[in-house]
Short mmCIF file of C-alpha atoms in Angstrom, two decimals:
data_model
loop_
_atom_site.label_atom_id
_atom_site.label_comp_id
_atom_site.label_asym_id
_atom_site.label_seq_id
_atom_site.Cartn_x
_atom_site.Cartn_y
_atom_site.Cartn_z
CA UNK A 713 -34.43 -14.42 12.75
CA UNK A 714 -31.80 -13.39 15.32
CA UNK A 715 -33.62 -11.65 18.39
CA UNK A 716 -32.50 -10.39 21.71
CA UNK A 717 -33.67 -9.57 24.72
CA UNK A 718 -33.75 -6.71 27.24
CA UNK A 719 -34.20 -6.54 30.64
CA UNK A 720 -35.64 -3.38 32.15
CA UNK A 721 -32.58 -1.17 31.92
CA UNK A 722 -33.11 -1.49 28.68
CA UNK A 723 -29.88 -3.32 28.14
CA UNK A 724 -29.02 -6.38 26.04
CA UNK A 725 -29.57 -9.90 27.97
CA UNK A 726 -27.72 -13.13 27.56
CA UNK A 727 -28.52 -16.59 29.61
CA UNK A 728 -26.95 -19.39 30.05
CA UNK A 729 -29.59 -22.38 31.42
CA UNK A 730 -26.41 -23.25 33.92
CA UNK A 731 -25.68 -19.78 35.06
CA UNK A 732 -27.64 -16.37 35.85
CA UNK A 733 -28.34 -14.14 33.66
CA UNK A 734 -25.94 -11.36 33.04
CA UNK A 735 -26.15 -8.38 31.63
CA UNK A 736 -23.85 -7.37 28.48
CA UNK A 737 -22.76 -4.00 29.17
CA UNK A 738 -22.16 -1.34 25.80
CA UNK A 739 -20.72 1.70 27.07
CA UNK A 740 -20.88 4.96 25.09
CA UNK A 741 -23.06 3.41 22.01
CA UNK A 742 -26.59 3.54 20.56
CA UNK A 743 -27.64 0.03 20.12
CA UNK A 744 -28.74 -0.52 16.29
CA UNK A 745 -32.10 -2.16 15.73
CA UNK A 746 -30.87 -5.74 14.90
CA UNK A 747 -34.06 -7.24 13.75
CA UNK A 748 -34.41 -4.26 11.17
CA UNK A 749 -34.05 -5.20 7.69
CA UNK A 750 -30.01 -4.86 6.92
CA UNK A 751 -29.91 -2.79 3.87
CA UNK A 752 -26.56 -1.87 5.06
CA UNK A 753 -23.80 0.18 3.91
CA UNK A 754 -21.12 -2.21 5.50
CA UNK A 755 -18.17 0.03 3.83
CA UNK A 756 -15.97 0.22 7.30
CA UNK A 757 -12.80 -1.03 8.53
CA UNK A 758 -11.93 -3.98 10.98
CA UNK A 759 -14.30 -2.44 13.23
CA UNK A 760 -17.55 -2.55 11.11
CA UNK A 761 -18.71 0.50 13.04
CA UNK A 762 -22.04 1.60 11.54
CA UNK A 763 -23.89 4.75 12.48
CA UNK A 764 -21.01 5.06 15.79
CA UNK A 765 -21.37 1.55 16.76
CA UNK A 766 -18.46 -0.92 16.91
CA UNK A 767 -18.54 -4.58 17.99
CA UNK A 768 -18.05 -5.76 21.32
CA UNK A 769 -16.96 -9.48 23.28
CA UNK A 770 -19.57 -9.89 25.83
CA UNK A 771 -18.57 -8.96 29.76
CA UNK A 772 -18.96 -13.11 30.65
CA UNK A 773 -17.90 -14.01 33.89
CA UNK A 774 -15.45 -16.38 33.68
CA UNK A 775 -17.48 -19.39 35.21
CA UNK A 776 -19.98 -19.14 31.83
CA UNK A 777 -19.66 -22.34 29.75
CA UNK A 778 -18.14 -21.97 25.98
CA UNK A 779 -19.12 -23.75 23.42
CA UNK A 780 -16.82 -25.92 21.87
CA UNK A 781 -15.25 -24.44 18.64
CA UNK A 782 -16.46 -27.55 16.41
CA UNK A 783 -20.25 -27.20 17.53
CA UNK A 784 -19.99 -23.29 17.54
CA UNK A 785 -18.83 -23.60 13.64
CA UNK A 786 -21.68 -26.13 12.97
CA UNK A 787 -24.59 -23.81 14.59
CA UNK A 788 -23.28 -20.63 13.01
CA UNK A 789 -23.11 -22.66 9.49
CA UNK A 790 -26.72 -23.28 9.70
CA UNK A 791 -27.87 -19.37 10.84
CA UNK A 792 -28.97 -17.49 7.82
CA UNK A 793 -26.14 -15.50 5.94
CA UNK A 794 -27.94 -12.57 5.87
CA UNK A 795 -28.40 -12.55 9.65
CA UNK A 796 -24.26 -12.67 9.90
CA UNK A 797 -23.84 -8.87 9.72
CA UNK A 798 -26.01 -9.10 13.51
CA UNK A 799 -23.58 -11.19 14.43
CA UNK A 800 -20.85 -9.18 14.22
CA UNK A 801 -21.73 -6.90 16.79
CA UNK A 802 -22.30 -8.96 19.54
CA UNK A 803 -18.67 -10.69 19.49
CA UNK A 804 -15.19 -9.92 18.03
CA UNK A 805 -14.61 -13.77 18.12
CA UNK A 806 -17.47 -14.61 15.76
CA UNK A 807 -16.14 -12.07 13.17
CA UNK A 808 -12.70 -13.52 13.26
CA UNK A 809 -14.10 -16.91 12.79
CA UNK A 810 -16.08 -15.72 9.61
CA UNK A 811 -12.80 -14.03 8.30
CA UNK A 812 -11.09 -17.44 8.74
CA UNK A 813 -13.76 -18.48 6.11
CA UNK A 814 -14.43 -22.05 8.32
CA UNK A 815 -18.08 -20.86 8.37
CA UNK A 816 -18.32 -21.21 4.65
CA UNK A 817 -16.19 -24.40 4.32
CA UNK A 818 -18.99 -26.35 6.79
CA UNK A 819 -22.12 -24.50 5.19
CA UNK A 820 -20.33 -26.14 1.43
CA UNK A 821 -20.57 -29.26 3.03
CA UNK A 822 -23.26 -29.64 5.00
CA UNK A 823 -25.18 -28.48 1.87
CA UNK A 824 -26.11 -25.25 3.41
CA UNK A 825 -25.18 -22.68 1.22
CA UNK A 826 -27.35 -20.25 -0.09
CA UNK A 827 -27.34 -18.25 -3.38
CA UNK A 828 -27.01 -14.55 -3.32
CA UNK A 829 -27.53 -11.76 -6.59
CA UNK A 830 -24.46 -9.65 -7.02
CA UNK A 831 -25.41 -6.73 -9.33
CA UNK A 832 -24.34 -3.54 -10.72
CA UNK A 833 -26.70 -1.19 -12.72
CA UNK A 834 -26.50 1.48 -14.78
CA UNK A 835 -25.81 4.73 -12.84
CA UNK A 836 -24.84 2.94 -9.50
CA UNK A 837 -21.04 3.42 -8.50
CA UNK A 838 -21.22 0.27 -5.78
CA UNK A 839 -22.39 -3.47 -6.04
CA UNK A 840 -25.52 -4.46 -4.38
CA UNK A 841 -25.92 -8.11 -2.75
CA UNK A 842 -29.11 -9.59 -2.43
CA UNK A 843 -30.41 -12.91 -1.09
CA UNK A 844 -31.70 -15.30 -2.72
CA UNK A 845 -35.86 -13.90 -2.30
CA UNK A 846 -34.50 -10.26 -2.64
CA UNK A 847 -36.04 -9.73 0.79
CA UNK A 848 -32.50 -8.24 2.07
CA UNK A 849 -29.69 -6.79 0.40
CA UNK A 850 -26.54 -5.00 1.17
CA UNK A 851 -24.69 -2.33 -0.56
CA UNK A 852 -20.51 -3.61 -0.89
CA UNK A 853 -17.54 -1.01 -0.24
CA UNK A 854 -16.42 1.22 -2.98
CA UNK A 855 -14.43 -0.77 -5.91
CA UNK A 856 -10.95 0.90 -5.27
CA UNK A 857 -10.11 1.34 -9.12
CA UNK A 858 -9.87 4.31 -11.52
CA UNK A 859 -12.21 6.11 -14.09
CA UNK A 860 -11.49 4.27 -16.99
CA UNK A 861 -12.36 1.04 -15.26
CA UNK A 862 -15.49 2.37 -13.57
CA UNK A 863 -17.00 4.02 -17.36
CA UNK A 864 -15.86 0.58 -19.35
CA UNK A 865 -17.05 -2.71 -20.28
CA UNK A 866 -16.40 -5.66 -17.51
CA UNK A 867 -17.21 -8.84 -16.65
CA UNK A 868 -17.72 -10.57 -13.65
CA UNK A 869 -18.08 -13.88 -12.17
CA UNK A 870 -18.63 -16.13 -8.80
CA UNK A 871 -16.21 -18.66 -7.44
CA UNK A 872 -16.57 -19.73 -3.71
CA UNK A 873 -16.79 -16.55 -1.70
CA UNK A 874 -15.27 -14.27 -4.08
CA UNK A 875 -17.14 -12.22 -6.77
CA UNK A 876 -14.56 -11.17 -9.28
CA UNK A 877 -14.62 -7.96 -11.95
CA UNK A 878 -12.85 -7.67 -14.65
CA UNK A 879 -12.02 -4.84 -17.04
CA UNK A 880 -9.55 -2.26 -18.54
CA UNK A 881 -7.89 0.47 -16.20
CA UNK A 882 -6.08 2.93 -17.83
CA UNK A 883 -2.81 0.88 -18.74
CA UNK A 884 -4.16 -2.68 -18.66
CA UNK A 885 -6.91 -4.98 -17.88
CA UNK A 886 -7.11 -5.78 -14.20
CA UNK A 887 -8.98 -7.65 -11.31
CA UNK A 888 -10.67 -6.77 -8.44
CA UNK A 889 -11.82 -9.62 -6.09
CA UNK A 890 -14.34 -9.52 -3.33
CA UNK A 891 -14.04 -11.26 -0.55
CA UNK A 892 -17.16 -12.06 1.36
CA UNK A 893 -15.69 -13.21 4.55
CA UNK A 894 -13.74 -9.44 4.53
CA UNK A 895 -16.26 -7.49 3.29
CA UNK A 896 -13.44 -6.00 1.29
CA UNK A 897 -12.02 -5.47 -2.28
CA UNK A 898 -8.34 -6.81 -3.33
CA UNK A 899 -6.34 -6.58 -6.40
CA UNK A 900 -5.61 -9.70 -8.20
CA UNK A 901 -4.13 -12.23 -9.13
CA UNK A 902 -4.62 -11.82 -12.48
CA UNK A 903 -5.09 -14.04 -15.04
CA UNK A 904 -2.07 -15.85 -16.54
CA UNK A 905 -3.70 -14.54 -19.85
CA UNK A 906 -5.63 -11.32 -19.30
CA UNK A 907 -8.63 -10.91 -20.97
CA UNK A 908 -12.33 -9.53 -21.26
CA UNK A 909 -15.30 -10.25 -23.32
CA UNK A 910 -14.94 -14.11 -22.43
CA UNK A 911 -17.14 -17.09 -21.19
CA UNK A 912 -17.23 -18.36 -17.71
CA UNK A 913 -18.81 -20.94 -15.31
CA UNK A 914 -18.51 -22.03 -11.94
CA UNK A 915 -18.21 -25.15 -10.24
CA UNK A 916 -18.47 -24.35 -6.58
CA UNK A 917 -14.98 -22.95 -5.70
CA UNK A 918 -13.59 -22.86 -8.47
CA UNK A 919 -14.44 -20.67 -12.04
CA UNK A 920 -13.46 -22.05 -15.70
CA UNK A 921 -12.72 -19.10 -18.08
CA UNK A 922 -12.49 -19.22 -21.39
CA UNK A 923 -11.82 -17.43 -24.65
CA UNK A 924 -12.55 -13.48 -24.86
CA UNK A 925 -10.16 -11.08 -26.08
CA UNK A 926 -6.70 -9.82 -24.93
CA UNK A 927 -5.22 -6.81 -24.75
CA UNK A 928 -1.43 -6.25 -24.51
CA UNK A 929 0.46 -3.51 -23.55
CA UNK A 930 0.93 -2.00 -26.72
CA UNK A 931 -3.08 -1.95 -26.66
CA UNK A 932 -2.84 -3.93 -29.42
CA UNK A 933 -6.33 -7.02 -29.72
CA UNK A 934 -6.39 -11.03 -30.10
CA UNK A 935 -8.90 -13.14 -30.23
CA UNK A 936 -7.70 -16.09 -28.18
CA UNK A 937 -8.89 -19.65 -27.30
CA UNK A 938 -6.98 -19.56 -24.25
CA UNK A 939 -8.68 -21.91 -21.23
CA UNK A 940 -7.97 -21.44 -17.42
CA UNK A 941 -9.25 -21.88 -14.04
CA UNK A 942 -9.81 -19.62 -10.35
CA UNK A 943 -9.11 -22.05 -7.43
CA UNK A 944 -10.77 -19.63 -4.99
CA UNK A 945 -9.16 -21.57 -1.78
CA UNK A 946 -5.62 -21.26 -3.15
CA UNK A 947 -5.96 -17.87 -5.35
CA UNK A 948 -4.46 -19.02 -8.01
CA UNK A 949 -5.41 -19.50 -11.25
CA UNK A 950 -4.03 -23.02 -13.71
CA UNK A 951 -3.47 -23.19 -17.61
CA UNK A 952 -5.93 -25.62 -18.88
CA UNK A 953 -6.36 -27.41 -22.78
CA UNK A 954 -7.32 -24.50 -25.15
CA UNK A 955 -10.49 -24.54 -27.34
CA UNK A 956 -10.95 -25.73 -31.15
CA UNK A 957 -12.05 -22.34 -31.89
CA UNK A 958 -11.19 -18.71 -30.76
CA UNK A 959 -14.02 -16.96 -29.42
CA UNK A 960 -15.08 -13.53 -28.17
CA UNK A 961 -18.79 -12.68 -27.06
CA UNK A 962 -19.12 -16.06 -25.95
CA UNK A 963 -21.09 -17.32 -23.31
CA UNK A 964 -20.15 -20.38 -20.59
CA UNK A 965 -22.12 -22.96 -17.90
CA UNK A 966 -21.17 -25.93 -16.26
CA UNK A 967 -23.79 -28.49 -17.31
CA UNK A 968 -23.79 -32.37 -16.14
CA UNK A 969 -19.90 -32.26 -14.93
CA UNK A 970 -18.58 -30.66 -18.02
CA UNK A 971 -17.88 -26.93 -18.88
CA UNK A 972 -19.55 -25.56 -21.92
CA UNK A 973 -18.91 -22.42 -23.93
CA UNK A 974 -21.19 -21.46 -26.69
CA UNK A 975 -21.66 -18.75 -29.86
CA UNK A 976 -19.64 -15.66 -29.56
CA UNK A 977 -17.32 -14.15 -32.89
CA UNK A 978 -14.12 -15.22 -34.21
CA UNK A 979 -10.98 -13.73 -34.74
CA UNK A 980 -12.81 -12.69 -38.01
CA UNK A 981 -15.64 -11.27 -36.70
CA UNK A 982 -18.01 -13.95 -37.61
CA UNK A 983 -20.69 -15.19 -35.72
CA UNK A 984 -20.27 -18.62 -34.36
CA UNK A 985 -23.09 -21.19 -34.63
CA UNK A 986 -21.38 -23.99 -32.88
CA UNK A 987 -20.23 -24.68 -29.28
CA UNK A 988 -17.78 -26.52 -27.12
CA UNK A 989 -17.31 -28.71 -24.15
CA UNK A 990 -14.89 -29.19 -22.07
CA UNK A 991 -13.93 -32.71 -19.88
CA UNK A 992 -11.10 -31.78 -17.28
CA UNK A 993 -10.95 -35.25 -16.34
CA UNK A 994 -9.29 -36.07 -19.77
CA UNK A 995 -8.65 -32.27 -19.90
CA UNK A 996 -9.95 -32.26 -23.59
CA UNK A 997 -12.55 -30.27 -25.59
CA UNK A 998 -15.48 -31.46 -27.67
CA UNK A 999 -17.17 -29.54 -30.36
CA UNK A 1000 -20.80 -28.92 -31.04
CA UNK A 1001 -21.43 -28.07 -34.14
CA UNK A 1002 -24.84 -25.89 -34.92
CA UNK A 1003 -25.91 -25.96 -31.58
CA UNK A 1004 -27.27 -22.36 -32.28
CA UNK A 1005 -28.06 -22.74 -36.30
CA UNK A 1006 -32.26 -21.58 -35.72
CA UNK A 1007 -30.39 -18.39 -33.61
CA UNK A 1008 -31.08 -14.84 -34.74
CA UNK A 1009 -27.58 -13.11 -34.64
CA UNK A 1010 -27.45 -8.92 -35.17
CA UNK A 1011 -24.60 -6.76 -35.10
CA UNK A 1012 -25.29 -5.38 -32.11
CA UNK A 1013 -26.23 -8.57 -30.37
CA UNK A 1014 -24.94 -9.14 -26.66
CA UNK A 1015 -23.33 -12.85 -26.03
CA UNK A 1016 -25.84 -15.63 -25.80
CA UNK A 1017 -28.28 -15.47 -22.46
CA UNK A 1018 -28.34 -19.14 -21.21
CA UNK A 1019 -28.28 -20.85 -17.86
CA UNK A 1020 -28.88 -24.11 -16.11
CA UNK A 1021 -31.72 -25.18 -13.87
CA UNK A 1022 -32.10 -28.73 -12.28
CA UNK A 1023 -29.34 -30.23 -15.10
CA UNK A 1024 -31.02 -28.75 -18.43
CA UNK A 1025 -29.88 -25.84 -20.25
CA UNK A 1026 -32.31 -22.74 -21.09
CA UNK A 1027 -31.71 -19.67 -23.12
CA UNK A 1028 -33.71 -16.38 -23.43
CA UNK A 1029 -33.95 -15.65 -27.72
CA UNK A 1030 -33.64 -12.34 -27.09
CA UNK A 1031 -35.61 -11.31 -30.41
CA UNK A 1032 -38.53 -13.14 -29.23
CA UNK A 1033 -38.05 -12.44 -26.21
CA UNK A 1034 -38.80 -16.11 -25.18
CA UNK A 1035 -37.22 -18.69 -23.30
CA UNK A 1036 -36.23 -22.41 -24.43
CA UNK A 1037 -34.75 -25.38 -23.40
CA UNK A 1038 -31.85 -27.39 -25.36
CA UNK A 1039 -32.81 -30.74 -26.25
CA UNK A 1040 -29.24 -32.51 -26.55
CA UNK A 1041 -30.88 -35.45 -28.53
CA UNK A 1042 -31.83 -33.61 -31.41
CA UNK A 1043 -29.16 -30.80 -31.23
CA UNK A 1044 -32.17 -28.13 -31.31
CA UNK A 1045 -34.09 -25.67 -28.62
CA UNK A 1046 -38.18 -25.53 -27.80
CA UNK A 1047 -40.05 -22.90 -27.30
CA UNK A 1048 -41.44 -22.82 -23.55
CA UNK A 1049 -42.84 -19.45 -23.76
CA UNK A 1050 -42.75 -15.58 -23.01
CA UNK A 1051 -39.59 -13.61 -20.66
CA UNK A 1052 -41.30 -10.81 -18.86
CA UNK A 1053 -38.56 -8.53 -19.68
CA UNK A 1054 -37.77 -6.31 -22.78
CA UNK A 1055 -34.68 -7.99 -23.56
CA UNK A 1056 -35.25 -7.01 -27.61
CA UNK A 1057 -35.12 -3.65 -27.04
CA UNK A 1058 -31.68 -3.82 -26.47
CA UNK A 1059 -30.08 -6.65 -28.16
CA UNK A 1060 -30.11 -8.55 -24.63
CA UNK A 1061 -27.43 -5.95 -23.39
CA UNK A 1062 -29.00 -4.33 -19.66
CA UNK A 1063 -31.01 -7.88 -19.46
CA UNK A 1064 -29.71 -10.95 -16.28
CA UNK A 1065 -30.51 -14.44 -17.08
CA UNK A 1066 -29.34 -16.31 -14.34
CA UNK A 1067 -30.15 -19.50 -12.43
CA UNK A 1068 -30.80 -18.92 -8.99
CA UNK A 1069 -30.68 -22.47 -7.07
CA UNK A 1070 -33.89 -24.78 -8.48
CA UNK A 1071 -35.46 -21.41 -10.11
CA UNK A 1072 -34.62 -19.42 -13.53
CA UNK A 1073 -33.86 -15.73 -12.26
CA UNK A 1074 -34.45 -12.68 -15.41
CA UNK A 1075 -33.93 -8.87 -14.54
CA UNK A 1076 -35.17 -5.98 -16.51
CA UNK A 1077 -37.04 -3.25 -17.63
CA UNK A 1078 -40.42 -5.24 -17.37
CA UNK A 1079 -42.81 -5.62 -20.76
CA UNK A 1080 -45.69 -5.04 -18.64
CA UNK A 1081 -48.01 -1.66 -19.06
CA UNK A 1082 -46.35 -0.04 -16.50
CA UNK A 1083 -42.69 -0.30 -18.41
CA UNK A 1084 -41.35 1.64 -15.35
CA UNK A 1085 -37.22 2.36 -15.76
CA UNK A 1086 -36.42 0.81 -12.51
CA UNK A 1087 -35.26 -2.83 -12.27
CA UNK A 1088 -37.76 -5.73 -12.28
CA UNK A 1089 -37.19 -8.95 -10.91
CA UNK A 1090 -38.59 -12.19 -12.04
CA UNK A 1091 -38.11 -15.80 -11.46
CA UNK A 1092 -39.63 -19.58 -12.21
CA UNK A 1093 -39.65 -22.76 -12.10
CA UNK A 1094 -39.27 -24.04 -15.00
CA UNK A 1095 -39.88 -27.18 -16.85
CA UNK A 1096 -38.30 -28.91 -19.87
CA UNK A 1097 -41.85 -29.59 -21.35
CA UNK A 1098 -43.34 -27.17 -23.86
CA UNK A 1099 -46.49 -28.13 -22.82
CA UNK A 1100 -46.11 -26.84 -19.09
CA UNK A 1101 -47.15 -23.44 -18.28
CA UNK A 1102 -44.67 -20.89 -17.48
CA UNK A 1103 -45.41 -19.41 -13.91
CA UNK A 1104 -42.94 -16.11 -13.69
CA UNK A 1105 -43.14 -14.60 -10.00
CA UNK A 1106 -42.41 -10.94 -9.86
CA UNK A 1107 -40.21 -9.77 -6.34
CA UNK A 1108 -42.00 -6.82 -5.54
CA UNK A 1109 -40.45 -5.84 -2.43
CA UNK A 1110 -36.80 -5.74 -3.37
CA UNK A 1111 -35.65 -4.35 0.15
CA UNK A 1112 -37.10 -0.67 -1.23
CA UNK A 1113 -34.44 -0.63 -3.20
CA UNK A 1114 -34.97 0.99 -7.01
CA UNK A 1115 -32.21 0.33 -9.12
CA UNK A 1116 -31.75 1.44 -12.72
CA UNK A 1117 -33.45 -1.16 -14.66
CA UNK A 1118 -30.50 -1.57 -17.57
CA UNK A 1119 -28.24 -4.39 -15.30
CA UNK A 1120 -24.33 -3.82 -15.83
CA UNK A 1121 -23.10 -6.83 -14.10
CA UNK A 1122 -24.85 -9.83 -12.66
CA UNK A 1123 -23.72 -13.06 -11.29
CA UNK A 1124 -24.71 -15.74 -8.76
CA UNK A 1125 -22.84 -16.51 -5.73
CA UNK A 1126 -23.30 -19.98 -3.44
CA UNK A 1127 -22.12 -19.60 -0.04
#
């Protein structure tokens, strides 16, 4: 935790163990309580004011020591993220260096990067970020779009440091990217074939999409089998091999080096049983046939709920509500037990399934007694073998905040 000092004018203190003391001098400004918990709304300008207060350089004499720009990148890489927004106000110069994204580049290498919940609930106008124990959490700036985009379907996904949503505006499908180095939204670029209802996965900076269905301009709908991929560093996004199959409703993950989409509907309608995956070093897909023959399919199902934990795939049956694990030798899934969430109710739709780091991560209206309508937050460790106990954790705390518990939009981000 970030903590500063005061000396007895109650101002801020900075030392230096080869200079004195001086005093950092804030004229005109009520000094925000920096070890508070920073449920924020950060939805400001350059100067990140909040509640009057904008970010100052320190009044240094000259004669103070700097740190060399190398070293200052590696210490700041290894501070908590959530402590960043502190940060801020202390020095212009830190918040240019975490625009210039460096920050993130050494945390990716180092092997510091930390995964934070991006979600959107029913009701709620503005993403909330939370960290990775849902201990903190900060509301993001207004998505700049119109109504039809806000009341309709969309998708979203993690690549890098930039959450991106996708869905129809009033004359075409569009994305919105946000940047977390910015704390800001941007238009584009869009997708060489625009799309929604499609599978996705990422792979650190970079986000495979696949399938889903286009739109054109003449609103007229395709099924498509269409493959392509976000660079996040370059903003740009490449062509890649298409699929066997065309797919809509599918879902993606990147599992053991290779993307994988599975289920979804074809250009028919049909449910699909079988799955695909996809090398890009020989840029070439392989299909899976009846990877999900034992599934229960409805017409009113939402795409399959899977994700990947410590290199094994899980999904949650949604009209069990139950989790398994994929056993790749024998093309079938085990049982492992009871979700905490009412995921039937609904089909699956309103229910995350995500993997958060070494830890499955579910969110929901809960299927306890209390079946309260605000969110509920669960996660475990969990193990390939049936016969090990399932040991859900619920996050009670949640940074105070009650959110609807029917979840939009949900994705993982590792920074």
């Amino acid at each position: 935790m970030l903590t500063l000092g005061e000396d007895h004018s109650g101002r801020i203190r900075s030392s230096s163990s080869r200079s004195r003391p001086r005093k950092l001098r804030i004229h005109g400004y009520k000094i925000p309580d920096l070890n508070a918990d920073p449920c924020l709304d950060m939805d400001r300008e350059e100067t990140e004011e909040v509640v009057g207060f904008k970010p100052q350089d320190a009044d240094y004499l000259q004669n103070v020591p700097q740190l060399v720009y190398e070293l200052e990148v590696e210490i700041l890489a290894r501070v908590p993220r959530f402590e960043y927004w502190k940060l801020k106000f202390l020095s212009k110069q830190f918040s240019r260096l975490l625009k210039s994204g460096e920050i993130f580049k050494v945390r990716r290498e180092r092997g510091l990067a930390e995964p934070s919940v991006f979600m959107l609930s029913s009701g709620d106008t503005r993403w909330t970020m939370f960290d990775k124990d849902f201990e903190n959490c900060q509301k993001l700036p207004e998505l700049p779009s119109d109504i039809c985009f806000f009341g309709g379907d969309k998708e979203s996904l993690c690549a890098g440091t930039h959450l991106i949503v996708i869905g129809k505006e009033e004359k075409s499908i569009a994305l919105w990217r946000y940047e977390l180095e910015t704390n800001k939204w941007f238009k584009g670029p869009g997708m060489i074939t625009p799309r929604i209802l499609f599978a996705s996965a990422t792979c650190g900076t970079v986000v495979f999409v696949a399938g889903g269905l286009r739109i054109d301009e003449n609103r007229s709908m395709e099924v498509v089998n269409s493959v392509e991929k976000y660079d996040s560093e370059t903003k740009t996004w490449t062509l890649l091999h298409g699929m066997h199959k065309r797919r809509k409703f599918c879902s993606g993950c990147y599992l053991r080096g290779k993307f994988y989409v599975l289920g979804g509907r074809d250009e028919n309608d049909q449910n699909l049983t079988c799955g695909e995956r996809y090398d890009e070093g020989t840029d070439t897909w392989e299909l899976i046939p009846d990877i999900f023959k034992d599934m229960y399919f409805s017409s009113a199902q939402s795409p399959p709920l899977i994700a990947v934990v410590n290199e094994e795939l899980y999904s949650l049956e949604t009209s069990a509500n139950e989790l398994r694990v994929y056993d790749a030798n024998a093309n079938a899934w085990k049982k492992l037990g009871d979700v905490p969430v009412r995921a039937k109710s609904n089909g699956g739709w309103g229910v995350a399934f995500k993997s958060l780091g070494d830890k499955l991560l579910v969110i929901g209206a809960s299927s306890g007694l209390s079946r309260t309508e605000t969110m509920s937050v669960y996660t475990c460790r969990p193990s390939a073998d049936p016969d090990d106990k399932l040991d859900w954790e619920e996050s009670k705390r949640c940074c105070g905040v009650r959110l609807n518990h029917f979840i939009l939009n949900c994705c993982v981000m590792i920074a």
